[in-house]
PDB file of C-alpha atoms in Angstrom:
ATOM      1  CA  GLY A  25      -5.295  -1.568 -13.780  1.00 83.00           C
ATOM      2  CA  LEU A  26      -2.034   0.178 -13.183  1.00 90.00           C
ATOM      3  CA  GLY A  27      -3.579   3.338 -11.727  1.00 93.00           C
ATOM      4  CA  PHE A  28      -5.415   1.290  -9.104  1.00 95.00           C
ATOM      5  CA  THR A  29      -2.201  -0.521  -8.192  1.00 94.00           C
ATOM      6  CA  ILE A  30      -0.396   2.789  -7.709  1.00 94.00           C
ATOM      7  CA  ALA A  31      -3.273   4.042  -5.547  1.00 96.00           C
ATOM      8  CA  VAL A  32      -3.088   0.907  -3.377  1.00 94.00           C
ATOM      9  CA  VAL A  33       0.664   1.319  -2.828  1.00 94.00           C
ATOM     10  CA  LEU A  34       0.195   4.966  -1.872  1.00 92.00           C
ATOM     11  CA  ALA A  35      -2.744   4.140   0.421  1.00 90.00           C
ATOM     12  CA  LEU A  36      -0.647   1.566   2.289  1.00 89.00           C
ATOM     13  CA  ALA A  37       1.372   4.433   3.751  1.00 84.00           C
ATOM     14  CA  PHE A  38      -1.640   5.376   5.873  1.00 81.00           C
ATOM     15  CA  ILE A  39      -1.952   1.991   7.600  1.00 81.00           C
ATOM     16  CA  GLU A  40       1.675   0.888   7.911  1.00 80.00           C
ATOM     17  CA  ARG A  41       3.482   1.504  11.189  1.00 75.00           C
ATOM     18  CA  PRO A  42       4.552   4.088  12.233  1.00 71.00           C
ATOM     19  CA  SER A  43       1.554   6.141  11.174  1.00 67.00           C
ATOM     20  CA  SER A  44       0.282   9.449  12.504  1.00 67.00           C
ATOM     21  CA  LEU A  45      -3.210   8.762  11.143  1.00 69.00           C
ATOM     22  CA  THR A  46      -5.747   8.737  14.009  1.00 70.00           C
ATOM     23  CA  TYR A  47      -9.508   8.473  14.408  1.00 71.00           C
ATOM     24  CA  THR A  48      -9.747  11.797  16.236  1.00 73.00           C
ATOM     25  CA  SER A  49      -7.759  15.008  16.544  1.00 73.00           C
ATOM     26  CA  ASP A  50      -8.525  15.285  20.278  1.00 73.00           C
ATOM     27  CA  ILE A  51      -5.176  14.979  22.067  1.00 73.00           C
ATOM     28  CA  ARG A  52      -6.880  13.963  25.343  1.00 82.00           C
ATOM     29  CA  PHE A  53      -8.233  10.789  23.784  1.00 78.00           C
ATOM     30  CA  LYS A  54      -5.733   8.649  21.931  1.00 74.00           C
ATOM     31  CA  PRO A  55      -7.331   5.424  20.717  1.00 73.00           C
ATOM     32  CA  GLN A  56      -5.161   2.470  19.877  1.00 76.00           C
ATOM     33  CA  ALA A  57      -4.365   2.500  16.156  1.00 73.00           C
ATOM     34  CA  TRP A  58      -5.319  -0.504  14.052  1.00 75.00           C
ATOM     35  CA  GLU A  59      -2.373  -2.778  13.536  1.00 79.00           C
ATOM     36  CA  PRO A  60      -2.732  -5.036  10.490  1.00 81.00           C
ATOM     37  CA  PRO A  61      -1.831  -8.721  10.857  1.00 87.00           C
ATOM     38  CA  CYS A  62       1.782  -9.640  10.294  1.00 86.00           C
ATOM     39  CA  GLY A  63       2.568  -9.927   6.600  1.00 90.00           C
ATOM     40  CA  LEU A  64      -0.646  -8.355   5.287  1.00 91.00           C
ATOM     41  CA  THR A  65       0.848  -5.108   4.013  1.00 90.00           C
ATOM     42  CA  GLU A  66       3.975  -6.894   2.811  1.00 93.00           C
ATOM     43  CA  GLY A  67       1.850  -9.372   0.873  1.00 95.00           C
ATOM     44  CA  ILE A  68      -0.107  -6.566  -0.759  1.00 94.00           C
ATOM     45  CA  GLU A  69       3.148  -4.825  -1.681  1.00 95.00           C
ATOM     46  CA  ILE A  70       4.528  -8.013  -3.256  1.00 96.00           C
ATOM     47  CA  VAL A  71       1.380  -8.423  -5.362  1.00 96.00           C
ATOM     48  CA  CYS A  72       1.661  -4.791  -6.484  1.00 96.00           C
ATOM     49  CA  LEU A  73       5.348  -5.303  -7.308  1.00 96.00           C
ATOM     50  CA  CYS A  74       4.456  -8.321  -9.446  1.00 97.00           C
ATOM     51  CA  ILE A  75       1.849  -6.227 -11.278  1.00 95.00           C
ATOM     52  CA  PHE A  76       4.446  -3.501 -11.924  1.00 95.00           C
ATOM     53  CA  ILE A  77       6.976  -6.055 -13.198  1.00 95.00           C
ATOM     54  CA  LEU A  78       4.355  -7.649 -15.446  1.00 94.00           C
ATOM     55  CA  ASP A  79       3.375  -4.228 -16.810  1.00 93.00           C
ATOM     56  CA  VAL A  80       6.978  -3.307 -17.642  1.00 93.00           C
ATOM     57  CA  THR A  81       7.622  -6.729 -19.181  1.00 92.00           C
ATOM     58  CA  VAL A  82       4.577  -6.468 -21.433  1.00 90.00           C
ATOM     59  CA  LYS A  83       5.503  -2.932 -22.505  1.00 87.00           C
ATOM     60  CA  VAL A  84       9.083  -3.978 -23.317  1.00 86.00           C
ATOM     61  CA  GLU A  85       7.880  -7.008 -25.320  1.00 79.00           C
ATOM     62  CA  ILE A  86       5.498  -4.821 -27.334  1.00 78.00           C
ATOM     63  CA  ASP A  87       8.342  -2.452 -28.291  1.00 71.00           C
ATOM     64  CA  TYR A  88      10.408  -5.231 -29.907  1.00 66.00           C
TER      65      TYR A  88
END
């Protein structure tokens, strides 16, 4: 549920550009980092935002 959504948002920081995450720590070999397709991370963030908004809306409606 909500915990998974938070984990996804935090995990996106490791694949979004610019990222210092690499496959190896060897400074002589610098492989090209994976670059996600345009709009992929933004789409995931929008879905997560909708889940957060839905969660807050449901919690506010329950309080009334």
